[in-house]
mmCIF file of C-alpha atoms in Angstrom:
data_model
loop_
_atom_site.group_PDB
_atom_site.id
_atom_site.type_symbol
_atom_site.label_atom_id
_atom_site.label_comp_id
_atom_site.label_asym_id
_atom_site.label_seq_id
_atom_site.Cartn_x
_atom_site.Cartn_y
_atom_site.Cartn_z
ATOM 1 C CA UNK F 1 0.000 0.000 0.000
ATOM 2 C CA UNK F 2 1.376 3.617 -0.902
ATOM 3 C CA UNK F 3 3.146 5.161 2.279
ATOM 4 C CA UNK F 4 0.495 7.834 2.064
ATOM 5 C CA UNK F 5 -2.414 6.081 2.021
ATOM 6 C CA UNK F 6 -1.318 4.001 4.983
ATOM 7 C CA UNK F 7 -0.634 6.213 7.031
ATOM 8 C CA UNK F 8 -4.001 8.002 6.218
ATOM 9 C CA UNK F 9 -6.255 5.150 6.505
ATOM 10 C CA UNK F 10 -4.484 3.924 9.882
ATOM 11 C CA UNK F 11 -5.264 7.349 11.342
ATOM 12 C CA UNK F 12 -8.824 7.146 10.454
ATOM 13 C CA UNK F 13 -9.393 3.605 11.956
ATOM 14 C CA UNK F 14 -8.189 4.641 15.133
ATOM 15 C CA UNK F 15 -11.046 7.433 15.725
ATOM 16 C CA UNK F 16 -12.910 4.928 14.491
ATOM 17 C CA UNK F 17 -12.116 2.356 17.116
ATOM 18 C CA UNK F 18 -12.657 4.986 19.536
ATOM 19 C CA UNK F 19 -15.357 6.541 18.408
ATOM 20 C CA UNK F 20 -16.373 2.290 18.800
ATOM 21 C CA UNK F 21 -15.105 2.338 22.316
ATOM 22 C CA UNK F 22 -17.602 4.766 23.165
ATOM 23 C CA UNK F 23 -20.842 3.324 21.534
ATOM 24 C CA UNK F 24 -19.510 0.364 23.892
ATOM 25 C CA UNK F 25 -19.759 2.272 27.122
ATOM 26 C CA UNK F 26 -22.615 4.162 26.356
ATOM 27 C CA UNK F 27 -24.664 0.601 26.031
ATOM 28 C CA UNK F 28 -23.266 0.135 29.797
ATOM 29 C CA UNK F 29 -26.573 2.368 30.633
ATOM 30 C CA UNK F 30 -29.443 0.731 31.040
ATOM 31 C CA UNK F 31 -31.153 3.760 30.067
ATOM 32 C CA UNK F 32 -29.639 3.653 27.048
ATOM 33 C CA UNK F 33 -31.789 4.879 23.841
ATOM 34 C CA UNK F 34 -31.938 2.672 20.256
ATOM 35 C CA UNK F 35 -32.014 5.174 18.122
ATOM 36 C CA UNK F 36 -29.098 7.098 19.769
ATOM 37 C CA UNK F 37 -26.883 3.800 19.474
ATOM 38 C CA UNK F 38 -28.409 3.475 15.654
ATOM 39 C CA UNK F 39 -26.548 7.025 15.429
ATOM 40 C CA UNK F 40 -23.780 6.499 16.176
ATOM 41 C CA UNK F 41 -23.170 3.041 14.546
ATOM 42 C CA UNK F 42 -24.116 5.039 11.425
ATOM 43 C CA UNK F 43 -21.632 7.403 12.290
ATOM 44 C CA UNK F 44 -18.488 4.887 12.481
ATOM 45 C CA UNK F 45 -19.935 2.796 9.359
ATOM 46 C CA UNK F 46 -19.146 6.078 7.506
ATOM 47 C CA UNK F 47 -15.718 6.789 9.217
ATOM 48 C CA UNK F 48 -14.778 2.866 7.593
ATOM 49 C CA UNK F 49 -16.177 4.157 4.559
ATOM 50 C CA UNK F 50 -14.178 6.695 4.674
ATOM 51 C CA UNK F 51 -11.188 4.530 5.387
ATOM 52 C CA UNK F 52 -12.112 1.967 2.714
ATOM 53 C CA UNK F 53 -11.776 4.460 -0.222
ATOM 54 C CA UNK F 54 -8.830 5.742 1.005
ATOM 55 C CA UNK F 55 -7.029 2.274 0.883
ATOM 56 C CA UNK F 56 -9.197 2.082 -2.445
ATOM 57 C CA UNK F 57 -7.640 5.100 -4.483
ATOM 58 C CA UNK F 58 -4.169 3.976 -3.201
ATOM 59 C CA UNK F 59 -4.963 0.510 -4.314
ATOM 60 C CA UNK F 60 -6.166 1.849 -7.658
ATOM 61 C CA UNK F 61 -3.211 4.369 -8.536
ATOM 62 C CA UNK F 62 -0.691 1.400 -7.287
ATOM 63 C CA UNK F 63 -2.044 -1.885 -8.163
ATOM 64 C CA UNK F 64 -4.461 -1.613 -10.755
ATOM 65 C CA UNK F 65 -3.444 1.352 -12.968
ATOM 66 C CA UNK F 66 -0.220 -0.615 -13.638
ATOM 67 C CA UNK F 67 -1.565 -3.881 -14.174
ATOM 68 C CA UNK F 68 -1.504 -3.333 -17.970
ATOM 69 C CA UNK F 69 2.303 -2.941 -17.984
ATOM 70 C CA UNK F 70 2.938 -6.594 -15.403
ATOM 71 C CA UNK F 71 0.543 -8.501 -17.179
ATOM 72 C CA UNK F 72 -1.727 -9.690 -14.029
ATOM 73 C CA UNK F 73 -5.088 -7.502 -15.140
ATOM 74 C CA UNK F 74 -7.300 -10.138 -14.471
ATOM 75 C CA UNK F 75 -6.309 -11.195 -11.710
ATOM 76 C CA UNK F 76 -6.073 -8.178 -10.386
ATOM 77 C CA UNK F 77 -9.235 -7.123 -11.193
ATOM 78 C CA UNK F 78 -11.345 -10.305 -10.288
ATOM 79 C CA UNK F 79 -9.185 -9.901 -6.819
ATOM 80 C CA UNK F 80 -10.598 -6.100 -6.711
ATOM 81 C CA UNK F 81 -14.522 -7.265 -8.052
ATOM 82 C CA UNK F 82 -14.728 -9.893 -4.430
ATOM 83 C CA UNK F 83 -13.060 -7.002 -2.419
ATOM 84 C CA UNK F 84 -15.521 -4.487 -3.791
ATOM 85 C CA UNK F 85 -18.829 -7.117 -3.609
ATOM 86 C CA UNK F 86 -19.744 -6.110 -0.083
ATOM 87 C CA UNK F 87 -19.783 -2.352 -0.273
ATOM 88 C CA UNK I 1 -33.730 -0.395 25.605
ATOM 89 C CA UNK I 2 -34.534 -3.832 25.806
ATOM 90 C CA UNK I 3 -32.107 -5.494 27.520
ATOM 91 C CA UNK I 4 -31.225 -8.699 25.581
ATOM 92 C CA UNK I 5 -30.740 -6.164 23.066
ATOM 93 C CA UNK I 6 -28.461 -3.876 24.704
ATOM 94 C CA UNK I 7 -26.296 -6.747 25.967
ATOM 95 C CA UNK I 8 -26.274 -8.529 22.468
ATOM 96 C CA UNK I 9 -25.188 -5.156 21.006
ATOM 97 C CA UNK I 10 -22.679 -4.386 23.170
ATOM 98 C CA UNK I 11 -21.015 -7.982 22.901
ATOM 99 C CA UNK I 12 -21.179 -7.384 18.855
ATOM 100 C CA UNK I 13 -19.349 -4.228 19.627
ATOM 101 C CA UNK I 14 -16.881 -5.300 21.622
ATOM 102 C CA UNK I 15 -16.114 -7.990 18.746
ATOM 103 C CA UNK I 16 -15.663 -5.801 15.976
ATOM 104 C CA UNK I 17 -13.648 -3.004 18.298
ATOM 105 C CA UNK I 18 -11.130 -5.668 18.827
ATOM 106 C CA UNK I 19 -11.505 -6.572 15.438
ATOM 107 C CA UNK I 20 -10.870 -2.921 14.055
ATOM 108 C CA UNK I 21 -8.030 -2.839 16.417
ATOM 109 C CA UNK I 22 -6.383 -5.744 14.754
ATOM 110 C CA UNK I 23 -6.370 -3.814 11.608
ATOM 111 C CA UNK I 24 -4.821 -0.700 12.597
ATOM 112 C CA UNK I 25 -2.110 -2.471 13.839
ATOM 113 C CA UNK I 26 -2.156 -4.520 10.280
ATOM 114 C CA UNK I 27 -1.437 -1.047 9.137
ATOM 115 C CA UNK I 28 2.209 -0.662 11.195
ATOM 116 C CA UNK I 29 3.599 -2.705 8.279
ATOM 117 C CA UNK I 30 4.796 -1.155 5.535
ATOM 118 C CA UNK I 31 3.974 -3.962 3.418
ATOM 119 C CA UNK I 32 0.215 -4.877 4.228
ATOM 120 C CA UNK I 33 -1.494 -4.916 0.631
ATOM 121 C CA UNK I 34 -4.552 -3.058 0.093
ATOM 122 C CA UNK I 35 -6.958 -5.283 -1.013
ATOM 123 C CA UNK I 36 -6.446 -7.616 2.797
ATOM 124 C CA UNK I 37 -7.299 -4.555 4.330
ATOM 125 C CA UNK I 38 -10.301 -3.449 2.291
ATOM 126 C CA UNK I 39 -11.393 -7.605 3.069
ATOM 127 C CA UNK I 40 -11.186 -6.701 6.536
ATOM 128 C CA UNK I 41 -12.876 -2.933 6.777
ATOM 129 C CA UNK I 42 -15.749 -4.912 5.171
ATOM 130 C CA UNK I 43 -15.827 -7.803 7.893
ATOM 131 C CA UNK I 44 -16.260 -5.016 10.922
ATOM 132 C CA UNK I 45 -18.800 -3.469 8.597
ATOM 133 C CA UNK I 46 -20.815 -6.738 7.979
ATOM 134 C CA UNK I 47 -20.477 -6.634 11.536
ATOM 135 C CA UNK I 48 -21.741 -3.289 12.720
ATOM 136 C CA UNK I 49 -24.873 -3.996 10.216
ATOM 137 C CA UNK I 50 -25.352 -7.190 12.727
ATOM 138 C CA UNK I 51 -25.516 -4.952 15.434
ATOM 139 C CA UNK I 52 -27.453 -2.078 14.103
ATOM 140 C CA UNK I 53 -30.075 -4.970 13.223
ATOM 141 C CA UNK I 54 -30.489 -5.829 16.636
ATOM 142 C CA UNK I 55 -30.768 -2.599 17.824
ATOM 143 C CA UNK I 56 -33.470 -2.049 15.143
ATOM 144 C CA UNK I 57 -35.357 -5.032 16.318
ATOM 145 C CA UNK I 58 -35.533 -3.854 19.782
ATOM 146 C CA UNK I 59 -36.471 -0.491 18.902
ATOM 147 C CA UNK I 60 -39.230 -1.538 16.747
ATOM 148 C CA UNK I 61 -40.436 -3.676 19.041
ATOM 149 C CA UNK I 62 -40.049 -1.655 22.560
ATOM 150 C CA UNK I 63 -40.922 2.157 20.747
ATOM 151 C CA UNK I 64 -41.959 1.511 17.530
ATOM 152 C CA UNK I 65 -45.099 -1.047 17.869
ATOM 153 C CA UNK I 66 -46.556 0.978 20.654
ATOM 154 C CA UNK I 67 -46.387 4.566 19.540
ATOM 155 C CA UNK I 68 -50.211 4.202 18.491
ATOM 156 C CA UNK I 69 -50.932 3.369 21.901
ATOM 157 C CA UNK I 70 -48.853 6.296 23.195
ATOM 158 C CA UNK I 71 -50.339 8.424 20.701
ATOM 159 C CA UNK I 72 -46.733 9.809 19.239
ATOM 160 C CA UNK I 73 -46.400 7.627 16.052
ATOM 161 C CA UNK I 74 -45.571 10.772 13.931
ATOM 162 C CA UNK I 75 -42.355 11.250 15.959
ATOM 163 C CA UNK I 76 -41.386 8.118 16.282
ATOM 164 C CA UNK I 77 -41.335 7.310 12.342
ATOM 165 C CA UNK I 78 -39.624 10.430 11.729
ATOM 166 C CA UNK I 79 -37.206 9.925 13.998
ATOM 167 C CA UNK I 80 -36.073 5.861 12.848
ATOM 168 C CA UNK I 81 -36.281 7.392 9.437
ATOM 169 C CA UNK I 82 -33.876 10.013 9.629
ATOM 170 C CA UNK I 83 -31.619 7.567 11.912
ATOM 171 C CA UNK I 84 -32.070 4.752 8.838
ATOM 172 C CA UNK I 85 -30.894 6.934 6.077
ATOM 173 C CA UNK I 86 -27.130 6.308 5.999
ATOM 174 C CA UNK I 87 -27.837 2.404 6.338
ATOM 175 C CA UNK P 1 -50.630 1.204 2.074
ATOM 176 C CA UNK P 2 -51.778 4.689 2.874
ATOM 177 C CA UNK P 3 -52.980 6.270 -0.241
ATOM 178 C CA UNK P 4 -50.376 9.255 -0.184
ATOM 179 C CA UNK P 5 -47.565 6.772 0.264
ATOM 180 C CA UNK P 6 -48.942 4.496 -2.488
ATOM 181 C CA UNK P 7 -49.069 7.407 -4.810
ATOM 182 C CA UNK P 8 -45.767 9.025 -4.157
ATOM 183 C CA UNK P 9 -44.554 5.827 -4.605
ATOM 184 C CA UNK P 10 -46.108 5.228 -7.937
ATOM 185 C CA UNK P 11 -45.042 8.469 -9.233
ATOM 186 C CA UNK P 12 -41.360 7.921 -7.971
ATOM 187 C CA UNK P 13 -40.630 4.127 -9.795
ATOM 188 C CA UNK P 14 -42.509 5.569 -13.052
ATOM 189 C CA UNK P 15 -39.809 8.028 -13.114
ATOM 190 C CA UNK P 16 -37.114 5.496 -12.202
ATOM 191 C CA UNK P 17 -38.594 3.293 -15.033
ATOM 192 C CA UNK P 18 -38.165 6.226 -17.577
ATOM 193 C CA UNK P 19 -34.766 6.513 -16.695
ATOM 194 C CA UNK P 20 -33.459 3.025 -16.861
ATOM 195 C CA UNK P 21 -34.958 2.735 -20.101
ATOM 196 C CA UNK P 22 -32.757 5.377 -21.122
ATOM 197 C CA UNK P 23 -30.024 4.302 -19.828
ATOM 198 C CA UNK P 24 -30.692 1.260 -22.102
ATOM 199 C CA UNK P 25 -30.993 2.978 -25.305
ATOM 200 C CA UNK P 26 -27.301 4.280 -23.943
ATOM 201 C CA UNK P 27 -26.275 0.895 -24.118
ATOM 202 C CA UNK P 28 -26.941 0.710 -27.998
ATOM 203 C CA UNK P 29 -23.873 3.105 -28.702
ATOM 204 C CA UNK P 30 -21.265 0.432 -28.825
ATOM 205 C CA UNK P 31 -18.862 3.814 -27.861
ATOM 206 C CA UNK P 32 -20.588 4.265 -24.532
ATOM 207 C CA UNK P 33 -17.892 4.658 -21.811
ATOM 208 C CA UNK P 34 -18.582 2.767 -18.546
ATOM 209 C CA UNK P 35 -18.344 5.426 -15.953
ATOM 210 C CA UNK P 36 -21.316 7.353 -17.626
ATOM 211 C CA UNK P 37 -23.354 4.637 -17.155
ATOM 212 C CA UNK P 38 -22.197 3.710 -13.917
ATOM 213 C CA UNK P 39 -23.495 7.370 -12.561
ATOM 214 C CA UNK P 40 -26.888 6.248 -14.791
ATOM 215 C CA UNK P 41 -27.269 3.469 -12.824
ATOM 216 C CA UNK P 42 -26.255 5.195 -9.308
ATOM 217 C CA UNK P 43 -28.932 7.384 -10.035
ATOM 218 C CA UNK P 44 -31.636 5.261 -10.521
ATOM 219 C CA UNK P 45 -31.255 3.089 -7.613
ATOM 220 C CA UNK P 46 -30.993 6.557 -5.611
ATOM 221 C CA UNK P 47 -34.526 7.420 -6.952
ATOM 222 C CA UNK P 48 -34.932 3.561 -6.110
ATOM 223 C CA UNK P 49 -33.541 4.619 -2.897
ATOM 224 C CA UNK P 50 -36.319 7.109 -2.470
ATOM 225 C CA UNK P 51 -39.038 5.496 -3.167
ATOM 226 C CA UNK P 52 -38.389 2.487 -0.752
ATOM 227 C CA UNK P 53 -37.934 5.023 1.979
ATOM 228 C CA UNK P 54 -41.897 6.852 0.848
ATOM 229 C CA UNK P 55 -43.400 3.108 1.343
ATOM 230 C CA UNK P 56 -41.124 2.043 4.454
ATOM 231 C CA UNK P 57 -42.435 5.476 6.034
ATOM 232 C CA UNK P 58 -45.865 4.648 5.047
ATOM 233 C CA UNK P 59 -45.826 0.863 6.430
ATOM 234 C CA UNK P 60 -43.841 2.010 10.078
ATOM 235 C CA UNK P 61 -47.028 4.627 10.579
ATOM 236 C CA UNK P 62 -50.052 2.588 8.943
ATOM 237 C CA UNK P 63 -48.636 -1.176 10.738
ATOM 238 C CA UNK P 64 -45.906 -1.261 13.171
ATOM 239 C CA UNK P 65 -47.072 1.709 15.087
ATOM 240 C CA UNK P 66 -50.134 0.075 15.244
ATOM 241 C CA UNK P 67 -48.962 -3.646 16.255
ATOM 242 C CA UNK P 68 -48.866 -3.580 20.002
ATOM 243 C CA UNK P 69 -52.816 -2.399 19.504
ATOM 244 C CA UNK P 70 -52.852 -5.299 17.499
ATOM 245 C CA UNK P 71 -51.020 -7.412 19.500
ATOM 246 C CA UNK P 72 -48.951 -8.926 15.970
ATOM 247 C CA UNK P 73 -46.044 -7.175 17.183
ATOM 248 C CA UNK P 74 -43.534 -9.936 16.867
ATOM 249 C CA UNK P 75 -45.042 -10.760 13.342
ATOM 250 C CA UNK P 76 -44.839 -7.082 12.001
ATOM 251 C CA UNK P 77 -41.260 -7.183 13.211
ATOM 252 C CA UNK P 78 -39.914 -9.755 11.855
ATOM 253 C CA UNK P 79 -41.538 -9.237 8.870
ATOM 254 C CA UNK P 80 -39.843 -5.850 8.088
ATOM 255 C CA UNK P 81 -36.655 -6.966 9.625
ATOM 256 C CA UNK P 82 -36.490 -9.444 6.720
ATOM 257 C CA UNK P 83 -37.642 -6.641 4.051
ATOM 258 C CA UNK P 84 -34.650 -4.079 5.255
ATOM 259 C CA UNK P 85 -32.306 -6.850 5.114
ATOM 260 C CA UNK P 86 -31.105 -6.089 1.946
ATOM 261 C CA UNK P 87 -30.920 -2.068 1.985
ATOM 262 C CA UNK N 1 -17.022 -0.257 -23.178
ATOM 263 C CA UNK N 2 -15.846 -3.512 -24.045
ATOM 264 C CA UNK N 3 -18.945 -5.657 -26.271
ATOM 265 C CA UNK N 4 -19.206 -8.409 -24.231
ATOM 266 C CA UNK N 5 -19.924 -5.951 -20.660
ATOM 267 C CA UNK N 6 -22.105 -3.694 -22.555
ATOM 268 C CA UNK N 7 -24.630 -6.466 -23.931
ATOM 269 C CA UNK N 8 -24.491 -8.274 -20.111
ATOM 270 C CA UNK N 9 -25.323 -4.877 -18.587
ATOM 271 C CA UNK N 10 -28.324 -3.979 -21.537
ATOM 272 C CA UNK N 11 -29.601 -7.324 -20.827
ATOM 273 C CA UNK N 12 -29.727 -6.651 -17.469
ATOM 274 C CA UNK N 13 -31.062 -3.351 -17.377
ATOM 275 C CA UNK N 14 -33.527 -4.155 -19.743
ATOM 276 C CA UNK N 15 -34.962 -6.826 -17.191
ATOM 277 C CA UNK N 16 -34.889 -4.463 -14.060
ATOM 278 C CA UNK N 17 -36.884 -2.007 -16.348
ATOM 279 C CA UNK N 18 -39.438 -4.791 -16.666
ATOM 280 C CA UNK N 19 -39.353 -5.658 -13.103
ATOM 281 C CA UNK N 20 -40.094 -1.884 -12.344
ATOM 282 C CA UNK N 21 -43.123 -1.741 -14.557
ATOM 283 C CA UNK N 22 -44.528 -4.323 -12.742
ATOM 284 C CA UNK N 23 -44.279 -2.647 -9.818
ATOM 285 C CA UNK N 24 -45.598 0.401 -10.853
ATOM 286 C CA UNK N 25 -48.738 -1.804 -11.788
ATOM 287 C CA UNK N 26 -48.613 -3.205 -8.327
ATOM 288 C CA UNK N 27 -48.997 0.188 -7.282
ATOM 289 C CA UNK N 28 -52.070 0.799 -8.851
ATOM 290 C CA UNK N 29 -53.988 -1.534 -6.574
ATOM 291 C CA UNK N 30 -55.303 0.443 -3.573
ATOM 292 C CA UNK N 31 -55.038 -2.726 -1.481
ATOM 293 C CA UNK N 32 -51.297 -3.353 -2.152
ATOM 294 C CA UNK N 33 -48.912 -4.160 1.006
ATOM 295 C CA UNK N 34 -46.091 -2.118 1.523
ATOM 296 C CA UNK N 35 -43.677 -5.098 2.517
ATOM 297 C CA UNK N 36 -44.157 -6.698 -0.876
ATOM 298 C CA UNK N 37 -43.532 -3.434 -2.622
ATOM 299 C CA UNK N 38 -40.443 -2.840 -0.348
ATOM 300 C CA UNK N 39 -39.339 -6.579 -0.976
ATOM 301 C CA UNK N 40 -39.436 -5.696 -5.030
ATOM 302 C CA UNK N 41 -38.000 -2.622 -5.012
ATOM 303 C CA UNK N 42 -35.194 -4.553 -2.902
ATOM 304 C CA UNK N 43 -34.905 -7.160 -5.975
ATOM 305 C CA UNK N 44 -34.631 -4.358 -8.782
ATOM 306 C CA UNK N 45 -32.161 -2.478 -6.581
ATOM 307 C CA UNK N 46 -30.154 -6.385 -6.763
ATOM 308 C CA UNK N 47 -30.451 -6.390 -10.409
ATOM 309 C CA UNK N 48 -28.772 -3.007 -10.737
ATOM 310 C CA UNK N 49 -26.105 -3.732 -8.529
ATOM 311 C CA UNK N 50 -25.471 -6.376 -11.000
ATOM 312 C CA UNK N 51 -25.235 -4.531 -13.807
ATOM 313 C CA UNK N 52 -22.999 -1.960 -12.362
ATOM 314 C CA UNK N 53 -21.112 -4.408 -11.472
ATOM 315 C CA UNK N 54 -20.391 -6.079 -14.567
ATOM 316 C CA UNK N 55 -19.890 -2.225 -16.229
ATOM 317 C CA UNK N 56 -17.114 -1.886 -13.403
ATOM 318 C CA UNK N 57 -15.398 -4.973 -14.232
ATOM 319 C CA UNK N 58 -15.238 -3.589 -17.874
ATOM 320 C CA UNK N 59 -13.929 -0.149 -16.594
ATOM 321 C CA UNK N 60 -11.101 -1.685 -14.475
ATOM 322 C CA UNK N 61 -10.303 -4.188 -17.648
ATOM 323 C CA UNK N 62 -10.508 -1.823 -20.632
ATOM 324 C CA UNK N 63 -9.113 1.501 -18.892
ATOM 325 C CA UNK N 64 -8.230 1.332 -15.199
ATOM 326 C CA UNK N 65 -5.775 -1.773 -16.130
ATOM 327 C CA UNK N 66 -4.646 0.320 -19.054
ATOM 328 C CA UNK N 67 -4.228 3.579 -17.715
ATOM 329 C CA UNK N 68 -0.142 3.430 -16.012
ATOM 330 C CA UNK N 69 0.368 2.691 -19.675
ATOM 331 C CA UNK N 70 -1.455 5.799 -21.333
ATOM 332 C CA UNK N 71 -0.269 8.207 -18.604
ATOM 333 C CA UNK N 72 -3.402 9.095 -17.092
ATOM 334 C CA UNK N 73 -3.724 7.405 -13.899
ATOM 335 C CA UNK N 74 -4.872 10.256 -11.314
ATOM 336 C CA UNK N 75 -7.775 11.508 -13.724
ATOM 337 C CA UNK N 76 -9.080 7.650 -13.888
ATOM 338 C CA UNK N 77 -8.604 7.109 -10.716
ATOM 339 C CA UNK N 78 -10.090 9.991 -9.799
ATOM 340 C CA UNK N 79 -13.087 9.637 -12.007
ATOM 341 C CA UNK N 80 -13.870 5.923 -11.193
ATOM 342 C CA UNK N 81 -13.845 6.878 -6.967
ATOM 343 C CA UNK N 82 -16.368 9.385 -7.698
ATOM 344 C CA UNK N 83 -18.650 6.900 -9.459
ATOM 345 C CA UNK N 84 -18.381 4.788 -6.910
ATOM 346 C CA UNK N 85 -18.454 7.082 -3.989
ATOM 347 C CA UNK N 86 -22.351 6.320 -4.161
ATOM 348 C CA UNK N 87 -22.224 2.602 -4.097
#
């Protein structure tokens, strides 16, 4: 993965996990209320969204852009198609 | 919220924060490839769905299925449908 | 379904409906380049998008708010729990 | 777009657009239930994934694969997340 892109997308899981942390503790209440859990799930499903295209784009520019020149396009691209499947 | 629910959520939670955590740490090495990562962002997202269904269930079933009774159904839809948009 | 809802609804897929069947006539051009119709298609299941949400409103107001009344709760429930499976 | 993808994806849209009429005609009887319409509106919104999915493998063949070769990488790249930023 491009240095860049690493670096990028480890920063962004790490809110992520503790912007996790936090949905954790706040089901510790009893009290707790659905929809403000649904929230915030929501919340860190788009912060690995986020995260996902990053890797994505670097993954792109790298890997796939210069499959052409190696050879390995369909591979590469069939390997890219199962990544992609669950968006 | 119920409280199965809260408790199931929370254990979900719990599973894919460790789980996120093991890919940030994926992302120390210089030479994780993309496309593993992008496989895993899309496991703790699978798994986050899992939870936000069973938060959903208990919602619809604990706030949902008796706003007629309470006599606040207007709210209550509004306020799952603006908190299911970004599913 | 409520009337309104039903109607919206109609008006909504009609429109989708037009729309794919242009993006099909795009598909005759054998020099049509993939990315315009992938933004074709985005768009459609956005309006697709839309229109799911009109009936989904419609259904949580005219039958789960109305379930513990009922006393189908569990049924109604499950029910739409299956149906949003696949948003 | 390479042949082969674009007659998959016309065949495919051309199916979904039949799917949708008929549920536009489902949606002219007042007595229709909202689950069934969500359920079909679930299946077209399948169908299209499908055929997006089979134009994308034809973009990453024909001019992602292609593109370290031609020069152009960041402006396909570039193009291609946007398309997919609404996936």
């Amino acid at each position: 993965m491009p240095e860049a892109e690493r670096l990028a997308a480890r920063r962004r899981l790490s809110v992520a996990q503790g912007h996790l942390q936090s949905i954790v503790r706040m089901l510790d209440e009893p009290e707790v209320y659905c929809v403000d859990v649904l929230r915030q799930i929501k919340a860190v499903q788009g912060a690995l969204d986020g995260a996902g295209n990053v890797v994505l784009r670097g993954h792109l520019q790298a890997h796939v852009a210069t499959a052409g020149e190696r050879g390995d396009t369909a591979e590469i691209v069939e390997e890219l198609m199962q990544a992609l499947k669950y968006r």
